[in-house]
PDB file of C-alpha atoms in Angstrom:
ATOM      1  CA  MET D   1      17.541  36.835  39.657  1.00 82.00           C
ATOM      2  CA  PHE D   2      14.221  38.553  39.905  1.00 87.00           C
ATOM      3  CA  ARG D   3      12.741  37.028  36.832  1.00 91.00           C
ATOM      4  CA  ARG D   4      13.474  33.650  38.062  1.00 93.00           C
ATOM      5  CA  THR D   5      11.836  34.409  41.353  1.00 94.00           C
ATOM      6  CA  PHE D   6       8.866  35.613  39.600  1.00 94.00           C
ATOM      7  CA  TRP D   7       8.181  32.474  37.579  1.00 95.00           C
ATOM      8  CA  PHE D   8       9.170  30.424  40.336  1.00 95.00           C
ATOM      9  CA  THR D   9       6.428  32.494  42.555  1.00 96.00           C
ATOM     10  CA  ALA D  10       3.721  32.093  39.764  1.00 96.00           C
ATOM     11  CA  GLY D  11       4.474  28.430  39.015  1.00 96.00           C
ATOM     12  CA  ALA D  12       4.012  27.267  42.456  1.00 96.00           C
ATOM     13  CA  ALA D  13       0.750  29.830  42.703  1.00 97.00           C
ATOM     14  CA  ALA D  14      -0.586  28.143  39.646  1.00 97.00           C
ATOM     15  CA  GLY D  15       0.425  24.745  41.086  1.00 96.00           C
ATOM     16  CA  VAL D  16      -1.660  25.260  44.088  1.00 97.00           C
ATOM     17  CA  TRP D  17      -4.512  26.583  42.427  1.00 96.00           C
ATOM     18  CA  ALA D  18      -4.961  23.530  40.511  1.00 97.00           C
ATOM     19  CA  THR D  19      -4.476  20.980  43.281  1.00 96.00           C
ATOM     20  CA  THR D  20      -7.368  22.885  45.133  1.00 96.00           C
ATOM     21  CA  LYS D  21      -9.365  22.803  41.892  1.00 96.00           C
ATOM     22  CA  VAL D  22      -8.587  18.830  41.477  1.00 96.00           C
ATOM     23  CA  ASN D  23      -8.868  18.481  45.041  1.00 95.00           C
ATOM     24  CA  ARG D  24     -12.771  20.185  45.249  1.00 93.00           C
ATOM     25  CA  LYS D  25     -13.820  18.386  42.164  1.00 93.00           C
ATOM     26  CA  LEU D  26     -12.729  14.887  43.226  1.00 92.00           C
ATOM     27  CA  LYS D  27     -14.770  16.024  46.504  1.00 90.00           C
ATOM     28  CA  GLN D  28     -17.615  16.698  44.649  1.00 88.00           C
ATOM     29  CA  LEU D  29     -17.357  13.259  42.808  1.00 89.00           C
ATOM     30  CA  THR D  30     -17.608  11.117  45.641  1.00 91.00           C
ATOM     31  CA  PRO D  31     -20.381   8.667  46.164  1.00 90.00           C
ATOM     32  CA  GLU D  32     -21.857  10.474  49.143  1.00 91.00           C
ATOM     33  CA  SER D  33     -21.805  13.745  47.705  1.00 90.00           C
ATOM     34  CA  LEU D  34     -23.276  12.740  44.223  1.00 91.00           C
ATOM     35  CA  ALA D  35     -26.105  10.946  46.542  1.00 92.00           C
ATOM     36  CA  ALA D  36     -26.493  14.170  48.660  1.00 92.00           C
ATOM     37  CA  GLN D  37     -26.848  16.300  45.103  1.00 92.00           C
ATOM     38  CA  ALA D  38     -29.198  13.863  43.551  1.00 94.00           C
ATOM     39  CA  ALA D  39     -31.425  14.302  47.152  1.00 94.00           C
ATOM     40  CA  ASN D  40     -31.334  18.021  47.340  1.00 94.00           C
ATOM     41  CA  LYS D  41     -32.471  17.880  43.295  1.00 95.00           C
ATOM     42  CA  ALA D  42     -35.303  15.623  44.361  1.00 95.00           C
ATOM     43  CA  ILE D  43     -36.331  17.345  47.072  1.00 95.00           C
ATOM     44  CA  GLU D  44     -36.325  20.563  45.260  1.00 94.00           C
ATOM     45  CA  THR D  45     -38.652  19.149  42.436  1.00 95.00           C
ATOM     46  CA  GLY D  46     -40.646  18.058  45.141  1.00 94.00           C
ATOM     47  CA  HIS D  47     -41.329  21.498  46.050  1.00 94.00           C
ATOM     48  CA  ARG D  48     -41.647  22.439  42.366  1.00 96.00           C
ATOM     49  CA  LEU D  49     -44.341  19.856  41.844  1.00 96.00           C
ATOM     50  CA  LYS D  50     -46.236  20.777  45.310  1.00 95.00           C
ATOM     51  CA  ASP D  51     -46.239  24.396  44.515  1.00 95.00           C
ATOM     52  CA  PHE D  52     -47.809  23.320  40.756  1.00 96.00           C
ATOM     53  CA  ALA D  53     -50.243  21.062  42.398  1.00 95.00           C
ATOM     54  CA  LEU D  54     -50.869  23.672  44.935  1.00 95.00           C
ATOM     55  CA  ASP D  55     -51.560  26.679  41.650  1.00 96.00           C
ATOM     56  CA  VAL D  56     -53.811  24.144  40.048  1.00 96.00           C
ATOM     57  CA  ARG D  57     -55.661  23.661  42.607  1.00 95.00           C
ATOM     58  CA  SER D  58     -56.261  27.279  43.128  1.00 95.00           C
ATOM     59  CA  GLY D  59     -56.928  27.897  39.444  1.00 96.00           C
ATOM     60  CA  MET D  60     -59.725  25.033  39.808  1.00 96.00           C
ATOM     61  CA  VAL D  61     -61.411  26.907  42.547  1.00 94.00           C
ATOM     62  CA  GLN D  62     -61.166  30.234  41.220  1.00 95.00           C
ATOM     63  CA  ARG D  63     -63.105  28.516  37.780  1.00 95.00           C
ATOM     64  CA  GLU D  64     -65.505  26.380  39.694  1.00 93.00           C
ATOM     65  CA  ALA D  65     -66.406  29.988  41.401  1.00 92.00           C
ATOM     66  CA  GLU D  66     -66.354  32.006  37.913  1.00 92.00           C
ATOM     67  CA  LEU D  67     -68.862  29.449  36.222  1.00 92.00           C
ATOM     68  CA  GLY D  68     -70.905  28.927  39.161  1.00 90.00           C
ATOM     69  CA  GLU D  69     -71.585  32.459  39.107  1.00 89.00           C
ATOM     70  CA  ALA D  70     -71.668  32.638  35.249  1.00 89.00           C
ATOM     71  CA  LEU D  71     -74.649  29.512  35.446  1.00 88.00           C
ATOM     72  CA  GLY D  72     -76.913  31.195  38.157  1.00 84.00           C
ATOM     73  CA  LEU D  73     -75.524  28.314  40.334  1.00 82.00           C
ATOM     74  CA  GLU D  74     -75.470  29.159  44.350  1.00 69.00           C
ATOM     75  CA  ALA D  75     -73.820  27.361  47.168  1.00 58.00           C
ATOM     76  CA  SER D  76     -75.437  27.042  49.997  1.00 51.00           C
ATOM     77  CA  ALA D  77     -74.780  29.037  53.106  1.00 48.00           C
ATOM     78  CA  ASP D  78     -72.761  25.853  54.527  1.00 52.00           C
ATOM     79  CA  GLY D  79     -70.717  25.229  51.913  1.00 56.00           C
ATOM     80  CA  PRO D  80     -70.965  22.431  49.205  1.00 57.00           C
ATOM     81  CA  ALA D  81     -72.341  19.620  50.752  1.00 58.00           C
ATOM     82  CA  GLU D  82     -69.973  16.748  50.871  1.00 61.00           C
ATOM     83  CA  PRO D  83     -70.860  13.009  51.425  1.00 60.00           C
ATOM     84  CA  GLU D  84     -70.066  11.365  54.613  1.00 71.00           C
ATOM     85  CA  LEU D  85     -67.117   8.970  54.929  1.00 68.00           C
ATOM     86  CA  PRO D  86     -67.620   5.668  55.305  1.00 71.00           C
ATOM     87  CA  GLY D  87     -66.213   4.006  58.599  1.00 73.00           C
ATOM     88  CA  PRO D  88     -62.622   2.285  59.129  1.00 73.00           C
ATOM     89  CA  ARG D  89     -62.665  -0.822  57.467  1.00 73.00           C
ATOM     90  CA  ARG D  90     -62.029  -4.074  59.770  1.00 71.00           C
ATOM     91  CA  ARG D  91     -59.199  -6.233  59.069  1.00 65.00           C
ATOM     92  CA  ALA D  92     -60.065  -9.963  59.390  1.00 62.00           C
ATOM     93  CA  VAL D  93     -58.251 -11.585  62.126  1.00 59.00           C
ATOM     94  CA  LEU D  94     -55.897 -14.485  61.642  1.00 59.00           C
ATOM     95  CA  ASP D  95     -55.746 -17.742  63.232  1.00 57.00           C
ATOM     96  CA  PRO D  96     -53.316 -17.352  66.172  1.00 57.00           C
ATOM     97  CA  THR D  97     -52.421 -20.900  65.867  1.00 59.00           C
ATOM     98  CA  PRO D  98     -49.226 -21.675  63.692  1.00 55.00           C
ATOM     99  CA  GLN D  99     -49.230 -23.910  61.227  1.00 57.00           C
ATOM    100  CA  THR D 100     -47.356 -27.161  61.089  1.00 56.00           C
ATOM    101  CA  THR D 101     -45.515 -29.174  58.277  1.00 56.00           C
ATOM    102  CA  THR D 102     -43.845 -32.221  58.660  1.00 57.00           C
ATOM    103  CA  HIS D 103     -41.241 -33.570  56.356  1.00 55.00           C
ATOM    104  CA  SER D 104     -39.788 -36.941  56.569  1.00 59.00           C
ATOM    105  CA  TYR D 105     -36.682 -35.616  58.590  1.00 61.00           C
ATOM    106  CA  ARG D 106     -37.868 -32.247  60.635  1.00 62.00           C
ATOM    107  CA  THR D 107     -41.295 -30.329  61.431  1.00 62.00           C
ATOM    108  CA  ILE D 108     -41.245 -27.064  60.362  1.00 62.00           C
ATOM    109  CA  SER D 109     -43.646 -24.866  62.400  1.00 64.00           C
ATOM    110  CA  TYR D 110     -44.802 -21.869  60.203  1.00 60.00           C
ATOM    111  CA  ASN D 111     -47.023 -18.928  61.818  1.00 63.00           C
ATOM    112  CA  ARG D 112     -48.062 -16.430  58.702  1.00 62.00           C
ATOM    113  CA  ASN D 113     -48.013 -13.677  61.223  1.00 63.00           C
ATOM    114  CA  GLU D 114     -43.931 -13.791  61.526  1.00 60.00           C
ATOM    115  CA  ASP D 115     -44.154 -12.851  57.345  1.00 55.00           C
ATOM    116  CA  HIS D 116     -44.901  -9.094  58.070  1.00 51.00           C
TER     117      HIS D 116
END
């Protein structure tokens, strides 16, 4: 009697455990979950690339300083002279009047500013 109860309980526990594992795996394979996992991986990769770029940049600055010191080049007291940036570009003004096209059966009004 105890032997049957033991095996019945063991079988029920194994069934609950297997059902739980299958349900968890199915939830991981839903499109929303896969999209979230892909987004998290992309964000993580972006952070790693940013860290790498910052490390490369600091290494470049350090190496430039070493080369400048080795070659006897001195930076000015104000730092390196950077060229002045150009002013903002002006955009051409579009004609605000809409163009019209006439077909044999109707007139179509076309405004280029509505495309954007």
